[in-house]
Coordinates of C-alpha atoms and ligand atoms in Angstrom, one line a residue:
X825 CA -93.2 -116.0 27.5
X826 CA -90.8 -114.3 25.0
X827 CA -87.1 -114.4 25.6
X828 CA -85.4 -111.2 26.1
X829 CA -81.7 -111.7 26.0
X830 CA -79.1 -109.0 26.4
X831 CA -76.9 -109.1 23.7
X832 CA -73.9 -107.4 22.8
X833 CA -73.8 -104.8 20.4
X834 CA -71.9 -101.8 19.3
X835 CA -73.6 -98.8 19.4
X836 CA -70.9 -96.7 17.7
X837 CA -68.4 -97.2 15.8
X838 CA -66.2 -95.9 17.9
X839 CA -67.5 -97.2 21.0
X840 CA -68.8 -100.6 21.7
X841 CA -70.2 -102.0 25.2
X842 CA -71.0 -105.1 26.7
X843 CA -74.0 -105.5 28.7
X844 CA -73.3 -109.1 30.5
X845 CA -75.7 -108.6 33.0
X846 CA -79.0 -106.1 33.8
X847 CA -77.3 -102.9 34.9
X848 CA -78.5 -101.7 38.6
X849 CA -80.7 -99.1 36.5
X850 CA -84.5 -99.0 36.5
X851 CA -85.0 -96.7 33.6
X852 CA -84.2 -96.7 29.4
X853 CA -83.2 -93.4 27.1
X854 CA -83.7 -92.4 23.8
X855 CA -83.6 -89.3 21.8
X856 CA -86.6 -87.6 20.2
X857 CA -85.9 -86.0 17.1
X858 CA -88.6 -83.0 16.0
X859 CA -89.4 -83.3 12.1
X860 CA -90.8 -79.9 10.6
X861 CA -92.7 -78.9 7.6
X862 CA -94.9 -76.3 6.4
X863 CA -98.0 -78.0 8.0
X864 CA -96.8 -80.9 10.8
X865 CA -94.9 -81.1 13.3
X866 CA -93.9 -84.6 13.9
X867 CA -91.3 -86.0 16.7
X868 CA -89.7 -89.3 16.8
X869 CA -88.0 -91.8 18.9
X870 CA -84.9 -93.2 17.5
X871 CA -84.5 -97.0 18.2
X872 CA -82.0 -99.5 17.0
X873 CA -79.4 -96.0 17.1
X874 CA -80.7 -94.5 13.7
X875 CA -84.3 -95.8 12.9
X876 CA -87.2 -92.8 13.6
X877 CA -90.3 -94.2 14.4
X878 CA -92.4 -91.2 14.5
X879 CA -94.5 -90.5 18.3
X880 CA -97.7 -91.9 18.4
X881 CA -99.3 -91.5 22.1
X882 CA -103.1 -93.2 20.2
X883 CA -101.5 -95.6 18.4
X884 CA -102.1 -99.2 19.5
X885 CA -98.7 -101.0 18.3
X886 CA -95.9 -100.4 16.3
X887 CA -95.7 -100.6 12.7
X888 CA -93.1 -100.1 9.6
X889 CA -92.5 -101.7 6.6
X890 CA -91.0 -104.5 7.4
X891 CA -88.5 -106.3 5.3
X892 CA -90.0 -109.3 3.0
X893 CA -89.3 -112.4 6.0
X894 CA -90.8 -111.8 8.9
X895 CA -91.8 -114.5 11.6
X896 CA -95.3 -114.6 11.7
X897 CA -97.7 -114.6 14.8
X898 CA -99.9 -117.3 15.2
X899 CA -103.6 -116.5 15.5
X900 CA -104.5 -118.2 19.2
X901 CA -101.4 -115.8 20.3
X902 CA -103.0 -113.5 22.9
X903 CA -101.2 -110.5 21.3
X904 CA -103.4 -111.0 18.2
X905 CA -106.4 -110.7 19.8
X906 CA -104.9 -107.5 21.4
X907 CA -103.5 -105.9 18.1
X908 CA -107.1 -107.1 16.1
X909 CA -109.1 -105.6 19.0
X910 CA -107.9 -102.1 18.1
X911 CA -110.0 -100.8 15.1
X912 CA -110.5 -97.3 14.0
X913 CA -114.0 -96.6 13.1
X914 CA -112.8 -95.5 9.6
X915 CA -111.1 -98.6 8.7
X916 CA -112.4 -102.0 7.3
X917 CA -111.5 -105.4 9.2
X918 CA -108.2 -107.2 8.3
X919 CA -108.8 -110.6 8.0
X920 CA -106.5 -113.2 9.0
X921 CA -104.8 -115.1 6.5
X922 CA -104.0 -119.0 5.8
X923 CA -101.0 -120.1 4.1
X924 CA -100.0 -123.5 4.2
X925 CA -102.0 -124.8 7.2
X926 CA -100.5 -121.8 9.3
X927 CA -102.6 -118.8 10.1
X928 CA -101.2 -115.5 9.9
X929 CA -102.4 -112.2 12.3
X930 CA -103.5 -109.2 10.4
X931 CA -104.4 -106.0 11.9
X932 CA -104.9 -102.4 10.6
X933 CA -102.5 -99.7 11.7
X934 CA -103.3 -96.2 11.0
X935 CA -101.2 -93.4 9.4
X936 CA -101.7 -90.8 12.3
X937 CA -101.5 -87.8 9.5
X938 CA -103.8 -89.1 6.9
X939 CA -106.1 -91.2 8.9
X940 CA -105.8 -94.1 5.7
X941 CA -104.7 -97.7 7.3
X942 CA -103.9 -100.6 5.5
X943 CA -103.9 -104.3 6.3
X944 CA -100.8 -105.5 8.1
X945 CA -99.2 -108.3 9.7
X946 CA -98.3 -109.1 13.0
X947 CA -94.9 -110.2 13.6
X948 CA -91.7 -110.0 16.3
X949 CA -88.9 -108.1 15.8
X950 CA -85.6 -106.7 18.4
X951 CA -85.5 -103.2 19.1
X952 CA -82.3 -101.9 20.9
X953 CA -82.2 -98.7 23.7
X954 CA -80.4 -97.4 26.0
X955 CA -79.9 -98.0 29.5
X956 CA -79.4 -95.1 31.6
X957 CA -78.7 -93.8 35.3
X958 CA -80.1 -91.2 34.2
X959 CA -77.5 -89.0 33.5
X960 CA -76.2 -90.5 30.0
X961 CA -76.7 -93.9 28.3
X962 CA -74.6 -96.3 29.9
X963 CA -74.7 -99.2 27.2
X964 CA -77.5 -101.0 25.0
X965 CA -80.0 -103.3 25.3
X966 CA -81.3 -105.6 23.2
X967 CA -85.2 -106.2 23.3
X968 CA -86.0 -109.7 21.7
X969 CA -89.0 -110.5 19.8
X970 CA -91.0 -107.6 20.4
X971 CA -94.3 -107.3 19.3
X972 CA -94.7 -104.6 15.8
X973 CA -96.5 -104.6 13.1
X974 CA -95.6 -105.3 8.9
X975 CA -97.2 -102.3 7.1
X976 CA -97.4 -101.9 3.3
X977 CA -94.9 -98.9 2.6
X978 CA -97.8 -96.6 1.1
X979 CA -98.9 -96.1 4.7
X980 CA -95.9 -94.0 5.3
X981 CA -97.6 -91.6 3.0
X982 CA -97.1 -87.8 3.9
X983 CA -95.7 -89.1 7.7
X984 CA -91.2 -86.7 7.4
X985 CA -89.1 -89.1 4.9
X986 CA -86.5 -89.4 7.6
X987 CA -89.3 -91.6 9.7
X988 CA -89.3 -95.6 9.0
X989 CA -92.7 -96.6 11.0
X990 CA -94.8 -95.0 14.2
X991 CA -93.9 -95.9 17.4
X992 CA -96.9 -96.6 19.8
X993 CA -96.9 -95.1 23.2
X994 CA -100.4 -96.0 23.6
X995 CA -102.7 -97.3 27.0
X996 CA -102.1 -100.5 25.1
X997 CA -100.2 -103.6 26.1
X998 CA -98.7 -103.8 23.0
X999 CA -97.2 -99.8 23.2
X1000 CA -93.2 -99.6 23.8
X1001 CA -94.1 -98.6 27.5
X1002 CA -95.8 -101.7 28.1
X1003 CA -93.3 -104.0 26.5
X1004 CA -90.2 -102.5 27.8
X1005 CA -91.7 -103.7 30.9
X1006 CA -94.2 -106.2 31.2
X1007 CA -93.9 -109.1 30.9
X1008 CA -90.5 -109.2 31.3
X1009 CA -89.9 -108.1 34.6
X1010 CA -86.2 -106.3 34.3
X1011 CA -86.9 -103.9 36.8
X1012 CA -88.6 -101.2 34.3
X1013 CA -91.7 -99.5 35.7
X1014 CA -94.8 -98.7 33.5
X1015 CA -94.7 -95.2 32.7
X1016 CA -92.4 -93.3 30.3
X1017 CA -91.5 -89.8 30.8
X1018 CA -91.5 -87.3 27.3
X1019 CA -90.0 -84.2 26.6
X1020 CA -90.1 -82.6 23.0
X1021 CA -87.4 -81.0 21.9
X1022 CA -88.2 -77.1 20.4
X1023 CA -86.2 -77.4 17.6
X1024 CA -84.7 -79.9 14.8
X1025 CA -81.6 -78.8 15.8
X1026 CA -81.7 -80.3 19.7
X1027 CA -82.1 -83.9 20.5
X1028 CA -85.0 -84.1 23.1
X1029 CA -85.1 -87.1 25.0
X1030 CA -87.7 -89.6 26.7
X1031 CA -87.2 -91.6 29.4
X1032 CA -88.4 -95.3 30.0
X1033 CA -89.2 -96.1 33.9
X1034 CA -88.4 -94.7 37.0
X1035 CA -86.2 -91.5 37.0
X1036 CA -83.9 -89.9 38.2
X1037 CA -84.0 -87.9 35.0
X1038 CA -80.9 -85.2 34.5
X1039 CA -81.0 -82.6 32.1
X1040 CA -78.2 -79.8 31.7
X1041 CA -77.6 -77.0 32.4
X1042 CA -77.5 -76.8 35.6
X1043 CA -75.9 -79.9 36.3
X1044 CA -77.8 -81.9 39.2
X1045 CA -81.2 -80.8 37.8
X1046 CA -83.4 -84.1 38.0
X1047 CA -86.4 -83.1 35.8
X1048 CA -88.7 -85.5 38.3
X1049 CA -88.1 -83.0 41.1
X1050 CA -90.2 -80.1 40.0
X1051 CA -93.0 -82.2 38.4
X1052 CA -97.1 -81.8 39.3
X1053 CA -99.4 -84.6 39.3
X1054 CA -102.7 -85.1 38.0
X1055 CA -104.6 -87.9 37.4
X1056 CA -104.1 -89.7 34.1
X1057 CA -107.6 -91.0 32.6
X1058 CA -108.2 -93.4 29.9
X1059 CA -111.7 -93.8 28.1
X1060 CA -113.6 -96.6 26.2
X1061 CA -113.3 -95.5 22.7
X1062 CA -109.7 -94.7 22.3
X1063 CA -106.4 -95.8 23.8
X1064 CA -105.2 -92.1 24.4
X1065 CA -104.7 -90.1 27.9
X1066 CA -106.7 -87.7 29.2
X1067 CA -106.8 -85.4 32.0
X1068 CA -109.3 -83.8 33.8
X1069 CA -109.0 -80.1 33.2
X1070 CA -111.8 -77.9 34.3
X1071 CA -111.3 -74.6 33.5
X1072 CA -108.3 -72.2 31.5
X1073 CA -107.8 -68.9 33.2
X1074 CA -105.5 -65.7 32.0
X1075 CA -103.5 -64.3 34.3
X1076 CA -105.5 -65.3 37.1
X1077 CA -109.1 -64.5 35.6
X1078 CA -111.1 -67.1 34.7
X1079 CA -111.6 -67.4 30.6
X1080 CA -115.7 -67.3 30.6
X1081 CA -117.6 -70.4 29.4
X1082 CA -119.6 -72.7 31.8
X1083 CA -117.2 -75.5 33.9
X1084 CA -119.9 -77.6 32.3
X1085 CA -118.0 -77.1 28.8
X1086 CA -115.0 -79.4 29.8
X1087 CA -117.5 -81.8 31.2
X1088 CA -115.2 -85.2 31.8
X1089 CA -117.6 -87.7 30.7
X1090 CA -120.3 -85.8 28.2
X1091 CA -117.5 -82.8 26.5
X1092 CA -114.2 -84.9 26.8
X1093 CA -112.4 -82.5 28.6
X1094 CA -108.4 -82.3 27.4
X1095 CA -106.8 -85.7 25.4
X1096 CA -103.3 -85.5 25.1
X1097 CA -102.1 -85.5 21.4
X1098 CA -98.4 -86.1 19.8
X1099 CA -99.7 -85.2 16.3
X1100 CA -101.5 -82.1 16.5
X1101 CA -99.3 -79.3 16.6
X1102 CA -101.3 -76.7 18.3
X1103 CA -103.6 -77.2 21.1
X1104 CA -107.4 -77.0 19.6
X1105 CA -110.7 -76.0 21.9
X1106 CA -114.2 -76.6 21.0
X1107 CA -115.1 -73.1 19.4
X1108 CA -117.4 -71.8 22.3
X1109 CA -113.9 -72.2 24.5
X1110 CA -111.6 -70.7 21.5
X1111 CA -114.1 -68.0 21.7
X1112 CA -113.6 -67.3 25.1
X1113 CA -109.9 -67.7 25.5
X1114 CA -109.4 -65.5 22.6
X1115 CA -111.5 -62.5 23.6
X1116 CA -110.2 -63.0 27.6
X1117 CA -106.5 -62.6 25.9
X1118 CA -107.2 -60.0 24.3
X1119 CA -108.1 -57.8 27.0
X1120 CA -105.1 -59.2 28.6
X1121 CA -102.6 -58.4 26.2
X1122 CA -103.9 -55.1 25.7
X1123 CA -101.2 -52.6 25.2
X1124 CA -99.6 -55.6 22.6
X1125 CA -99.7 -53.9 19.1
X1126 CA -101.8 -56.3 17.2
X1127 CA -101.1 -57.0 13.6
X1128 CA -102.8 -59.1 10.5
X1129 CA -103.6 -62.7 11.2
X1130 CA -101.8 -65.4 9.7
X1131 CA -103.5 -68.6 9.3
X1132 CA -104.5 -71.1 11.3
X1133 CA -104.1 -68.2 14.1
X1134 CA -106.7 -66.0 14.7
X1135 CA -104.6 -63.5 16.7
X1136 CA -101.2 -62.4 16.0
X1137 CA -99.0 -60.0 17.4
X1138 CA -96.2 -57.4 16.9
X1139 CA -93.2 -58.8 19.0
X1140 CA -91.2 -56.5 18.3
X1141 CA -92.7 -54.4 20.4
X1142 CA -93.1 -57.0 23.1
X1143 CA -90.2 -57.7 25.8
X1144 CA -88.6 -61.2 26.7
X1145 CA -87.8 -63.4 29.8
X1146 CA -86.9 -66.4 30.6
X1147 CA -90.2 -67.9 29.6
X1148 CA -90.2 -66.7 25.8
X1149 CA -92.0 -63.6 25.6
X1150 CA -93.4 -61.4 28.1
X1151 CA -97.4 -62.4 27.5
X1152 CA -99.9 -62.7 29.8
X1153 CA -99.8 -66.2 31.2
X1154 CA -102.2 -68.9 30.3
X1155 CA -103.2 -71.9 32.9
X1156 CA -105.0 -74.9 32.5
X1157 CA -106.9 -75.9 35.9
X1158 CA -107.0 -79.5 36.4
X1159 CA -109.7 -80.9 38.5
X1160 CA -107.6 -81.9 41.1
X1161 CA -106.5 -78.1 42.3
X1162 CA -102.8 -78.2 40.2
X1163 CA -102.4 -76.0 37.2
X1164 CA -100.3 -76.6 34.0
X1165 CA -98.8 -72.6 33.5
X1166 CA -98.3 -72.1 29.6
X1167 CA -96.0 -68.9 29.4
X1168 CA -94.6 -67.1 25.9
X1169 CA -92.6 -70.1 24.9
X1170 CA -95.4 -72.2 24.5
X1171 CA -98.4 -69.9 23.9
X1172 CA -96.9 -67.5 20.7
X1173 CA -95.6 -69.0 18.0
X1174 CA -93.2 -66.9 16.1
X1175 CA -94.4 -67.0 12.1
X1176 CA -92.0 -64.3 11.1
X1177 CA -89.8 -61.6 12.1
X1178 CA -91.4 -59.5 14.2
X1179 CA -95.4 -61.7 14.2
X1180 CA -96.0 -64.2 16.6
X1181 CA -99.9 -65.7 17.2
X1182 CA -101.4 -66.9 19.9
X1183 CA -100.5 -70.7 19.2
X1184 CA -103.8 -72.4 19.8
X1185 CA -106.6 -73.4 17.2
X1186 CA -110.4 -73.6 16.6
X1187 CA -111.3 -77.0 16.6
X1188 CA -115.1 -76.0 15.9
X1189 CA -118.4 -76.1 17.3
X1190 CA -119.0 -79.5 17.1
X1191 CA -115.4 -81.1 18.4
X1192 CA -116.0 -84.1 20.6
X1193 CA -113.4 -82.8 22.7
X1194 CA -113.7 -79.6 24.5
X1195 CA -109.9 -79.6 24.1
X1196 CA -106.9 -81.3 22.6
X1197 CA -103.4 -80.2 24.1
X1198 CA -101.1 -80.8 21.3
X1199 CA -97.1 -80.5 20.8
X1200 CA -96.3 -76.9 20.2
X1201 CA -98.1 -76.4 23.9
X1202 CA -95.5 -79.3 25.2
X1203 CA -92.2 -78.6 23.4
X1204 CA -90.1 -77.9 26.7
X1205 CA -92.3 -79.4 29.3
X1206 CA -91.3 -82.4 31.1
X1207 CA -94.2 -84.6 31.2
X1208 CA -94.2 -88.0 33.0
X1209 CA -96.9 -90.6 31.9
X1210 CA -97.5 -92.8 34.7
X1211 CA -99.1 -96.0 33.5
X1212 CA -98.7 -97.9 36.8
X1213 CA -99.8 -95.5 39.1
X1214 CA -102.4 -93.1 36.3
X1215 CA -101.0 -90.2 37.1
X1216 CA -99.6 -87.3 34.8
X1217 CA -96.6 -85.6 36.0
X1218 CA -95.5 -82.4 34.4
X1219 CA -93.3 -79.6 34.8
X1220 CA -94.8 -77.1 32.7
X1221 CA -91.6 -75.0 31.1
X1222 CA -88.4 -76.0 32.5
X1223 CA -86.8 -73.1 30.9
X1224 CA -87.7 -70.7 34.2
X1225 CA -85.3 -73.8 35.7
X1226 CA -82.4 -73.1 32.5
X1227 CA -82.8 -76.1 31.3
X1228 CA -84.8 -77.3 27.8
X1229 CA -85.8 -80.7 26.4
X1230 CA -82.5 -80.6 24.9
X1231 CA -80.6 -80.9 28.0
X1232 CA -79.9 -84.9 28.3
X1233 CA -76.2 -85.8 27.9
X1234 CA -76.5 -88.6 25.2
X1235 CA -72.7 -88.9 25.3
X1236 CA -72.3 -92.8 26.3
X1237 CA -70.5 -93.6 29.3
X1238 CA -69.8 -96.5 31.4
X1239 CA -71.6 -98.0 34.3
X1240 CA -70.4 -95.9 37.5
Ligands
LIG1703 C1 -100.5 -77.3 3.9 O1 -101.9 -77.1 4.1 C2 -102.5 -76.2 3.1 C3 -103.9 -75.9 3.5 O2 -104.4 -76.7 4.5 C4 -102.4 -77.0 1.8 O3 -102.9 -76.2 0.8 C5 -100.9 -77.3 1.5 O4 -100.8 -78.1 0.3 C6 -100.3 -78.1 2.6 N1 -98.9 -78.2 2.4 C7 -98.2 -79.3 2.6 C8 -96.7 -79.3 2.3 O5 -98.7 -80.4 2.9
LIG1704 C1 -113.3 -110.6 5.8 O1 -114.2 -111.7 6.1 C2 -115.5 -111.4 6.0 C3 -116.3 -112.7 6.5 O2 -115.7 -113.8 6.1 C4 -115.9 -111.0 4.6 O3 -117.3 -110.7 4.5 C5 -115.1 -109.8 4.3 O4 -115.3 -109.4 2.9 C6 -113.6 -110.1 4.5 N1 -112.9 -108.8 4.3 C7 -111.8 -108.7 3.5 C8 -111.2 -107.4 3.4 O5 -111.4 -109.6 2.8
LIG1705 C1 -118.3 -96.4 27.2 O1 -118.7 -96.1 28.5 C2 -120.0 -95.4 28.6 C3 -120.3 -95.1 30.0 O2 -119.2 -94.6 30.7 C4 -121.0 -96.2 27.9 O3 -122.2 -95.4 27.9 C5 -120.6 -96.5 26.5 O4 -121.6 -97.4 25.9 C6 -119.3 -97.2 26.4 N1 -118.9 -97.4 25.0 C7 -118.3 -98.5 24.6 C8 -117.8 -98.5 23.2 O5 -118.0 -99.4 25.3
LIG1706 C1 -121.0 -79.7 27.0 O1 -120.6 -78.5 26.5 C2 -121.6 -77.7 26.0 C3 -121.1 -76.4 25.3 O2 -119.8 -76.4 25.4 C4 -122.6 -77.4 27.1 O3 -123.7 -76.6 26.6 C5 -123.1 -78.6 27.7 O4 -123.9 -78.3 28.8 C6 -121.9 -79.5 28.1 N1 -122.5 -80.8 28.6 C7 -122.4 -81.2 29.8 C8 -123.1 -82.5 30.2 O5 -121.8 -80.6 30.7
LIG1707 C1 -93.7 -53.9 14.3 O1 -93.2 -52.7 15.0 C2 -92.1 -52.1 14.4 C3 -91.6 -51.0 15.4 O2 -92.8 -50.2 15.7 C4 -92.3 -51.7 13.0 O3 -91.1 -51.2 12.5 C5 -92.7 -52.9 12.2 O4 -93.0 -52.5 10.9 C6 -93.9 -53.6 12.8 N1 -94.2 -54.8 12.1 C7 -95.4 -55.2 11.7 C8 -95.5 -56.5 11.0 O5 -96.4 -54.5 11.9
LIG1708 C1 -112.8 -83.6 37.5 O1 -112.6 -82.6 38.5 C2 -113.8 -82.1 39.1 C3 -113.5 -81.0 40.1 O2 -112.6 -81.4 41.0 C4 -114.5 -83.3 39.8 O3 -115.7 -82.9 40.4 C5 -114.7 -84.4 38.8 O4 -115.3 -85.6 39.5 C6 -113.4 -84.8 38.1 N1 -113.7 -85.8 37.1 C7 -113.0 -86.9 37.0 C8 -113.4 -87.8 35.9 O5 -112.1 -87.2 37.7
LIG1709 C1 -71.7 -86.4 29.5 O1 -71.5 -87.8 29.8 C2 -70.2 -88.3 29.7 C3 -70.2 -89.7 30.1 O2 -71.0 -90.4 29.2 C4 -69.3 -87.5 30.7 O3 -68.0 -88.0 30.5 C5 -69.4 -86.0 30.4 O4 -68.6 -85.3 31.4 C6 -70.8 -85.6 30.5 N1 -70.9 -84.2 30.1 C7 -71.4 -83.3 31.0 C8 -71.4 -81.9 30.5 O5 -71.8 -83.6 32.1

């Protein structure tokens, strides 16, 4: 297998640390940056201390343009088959190529904004992360010959300028998660744990293995302590997660559509997404959840839609807490009894002074999933992708506990 050496290597100027030996941690840190325009909201993971490879959780590898020489992979490699075996429906086959007797693995990445993918080339490069001990980074480490993928540069099309490739987080065995830890067997345990970051202003963070996880303030808050579980499903036509939800209620009463409309295996029920912005429900669902709201938030002065909303809001008129605004409380009912509690924070979405809109979108009547939980419906939840065991841990808001995604102390420190 590959060699993964730990190298030395400065991570700031200031500051440099020598990793002679695998720390006694179990887990790797990095920060998520959020990118904003006027239409995505894109998050990335910063690797190699400044690179943003922008959060993919479908994608199957990693790709960016790489620089001209690259080591190639060889066909019979496993890892080709594995990166070639991914293929969305909308793309055409990359060939392999020959050169000079040697054959070189091409496979088709795919720009998550556009949907466009291009040919590419398999190749190996080193990414550097931190360690942690979960309270701060504690020094670098150097990931050899990793498996990532050469795109032309026109794939970056339309993806925040600041971003240099995707980074896959993926079922796949070629996703970070997988390669941080299998097959190299440092001690790092499959799952990674992410937490999105409200603003461009904050660094979120994710987590690579097992916890503990500490976020400020409060000091001694370990994220992994207030977490829920719920199975974590894969199916055969994607490499996303899923969950089985199996019904949405609003402040305790039941949003009315059939349980048969988030039907696991026939309707999809809820895929996880890192690109959509705001969660989207099959319109039969939207439907419901919207009228079910409104009688909830009657007494809320409404006011003229803004799109892609279909139901905005006066806050000024509207009181605060802890959770964001004071709006009746939206949960998602997982099959397995647990509920995911979505309060203000994550359900209105301010678009100007004083109008906020119920943040979730019409995904239409014929949507093949009954529901997709995107970002804006994460940002400040603590969720915990368990690979190894498929489970999904989350915290739902952890500002109730006064602490956001922006809570990890990135301040490097020494092993202690
Ligand atoms: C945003 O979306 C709207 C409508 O979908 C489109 O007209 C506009 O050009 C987009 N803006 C950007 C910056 O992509
Ligand atoms: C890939 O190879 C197949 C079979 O040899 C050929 O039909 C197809 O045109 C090739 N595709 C490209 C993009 O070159
Ligand atoms: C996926 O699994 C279902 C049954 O669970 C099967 O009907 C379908 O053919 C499978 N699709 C693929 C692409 O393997
Ligand atoms: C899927 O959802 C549709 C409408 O949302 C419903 O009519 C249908 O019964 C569901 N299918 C299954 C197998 O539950
Ligand atoms: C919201 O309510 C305030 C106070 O009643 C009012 O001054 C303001 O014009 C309203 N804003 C909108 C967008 O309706
Ligand atoms: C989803 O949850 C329901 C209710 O507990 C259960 O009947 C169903 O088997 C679950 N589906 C899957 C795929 O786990
Ligand atoms: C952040 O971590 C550094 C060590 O890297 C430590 O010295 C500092 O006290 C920590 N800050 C807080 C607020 O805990």
């Amino acid at each position: 297998m590959h060699n993964r050496l730990l190298l030395p290597f400065i991570l700031f100027s200031t500051f440099s640390f020598v990793v002679l030996a695998p720390p006694p941690y179990h887990t790797l840190v990095a920060p998520i940056l959020k990118h904003t325009n006027a239409n995505t909201s894109l998050y990335s993971i910063t690797l190699n201390d400044h690179e943003h490879y922008i959060i993919d959780v479908d994608a199957p590898f990693t790709w960016y343009p790489c620089q001209i020489r690259h080591p190639p992979v060889g066909c019979n490699e496993p890892a080709c088959a594995v990166a070639r075996s991914y293929l969305s429906p909308l793309c055409p086959v990359a060939n392999n190529t020959y050169k000079y007797n040697q054959c070189y693995c091409n496979d088709t990445p795919v720009n998550p904004v556009t949907g466009s993918c291009a040919p590419s080339q398999l190749t190996n490069n080193d990414l550097i992360i931190y360690w942690t001990n979960g309270r701060f980074p504690t020094g670098g480490v150097n990931f050899n010959r990793l498996f990532v993928s050469c795109a032309p540069p026109s794939l970056l099309q339309s993806l925040p300028k600041e971003a240099i490739g995707v980074g896959a987080l993926s079922w796949s065995s070629l996703s970070l998660s997988y390669q941080f830890s299998y097959p190299y067997g440092i001690g790092i345990a499959r799952k990674f744990a992410l937490c999105l970051p409200s603003s461009s202003r904050a660094r979120g963070v994710i987590f690579f293995g097992d916890g503990p996880y500490y976020l400020l303030h409060p000091t001694n808050f370990d994220a992994a302590s207030v977490l829920s579980y719920t199975p974590l499903h894969g199916d055969n036509t994607s490499l996303g997660y899923f969950i089985n939800l199996t019904g949405i209620s609003i402040n305790g009463k039941a949003i009315n559509v059939h349980r048969d409309a988030f039907d696991f295996k026939v309707n999809g029920s809820a895929r996880l997404s890192s690109i959509v912005p705001y969660t989207t429900l099959r319109s039969n669902i939207y439907n419901a959840l919207l009228k079910e709201f409104k009688k909830a938030a009657r007494g809320i002065a409404q006011v003229t839609n803004v799109n892609p909303f279909s139901l905005c809001f006066n806050t000024s008129t509207i009181g605060s807490s802890r959770h964001g605004l004071s709006v009746p409380q939206i949960h998602l009912m997982l099959g397995n009894g647990e509920k995911w509690t979505i309060y203000g924070s994550n359900s209105i979405k301010q678009v100007d002074n004083d109008v906020g809109c119920l943040a979730f979108v019409d995904a239409g009547k014929t949507a093949k999933q009954a529901v997709v939980i995107g970002t804006y419906q994460m940002e400040n939840n603590f969720l915990l992708f368990d690979l190894d065991q498929s489970r999904l841990g989350f915290s739902s808001s952890l500002l109730p506990y006064g602490t956001t995604c922006g809570g990890f102390n990135f301040t490097v420190g020494g092993i202690v």
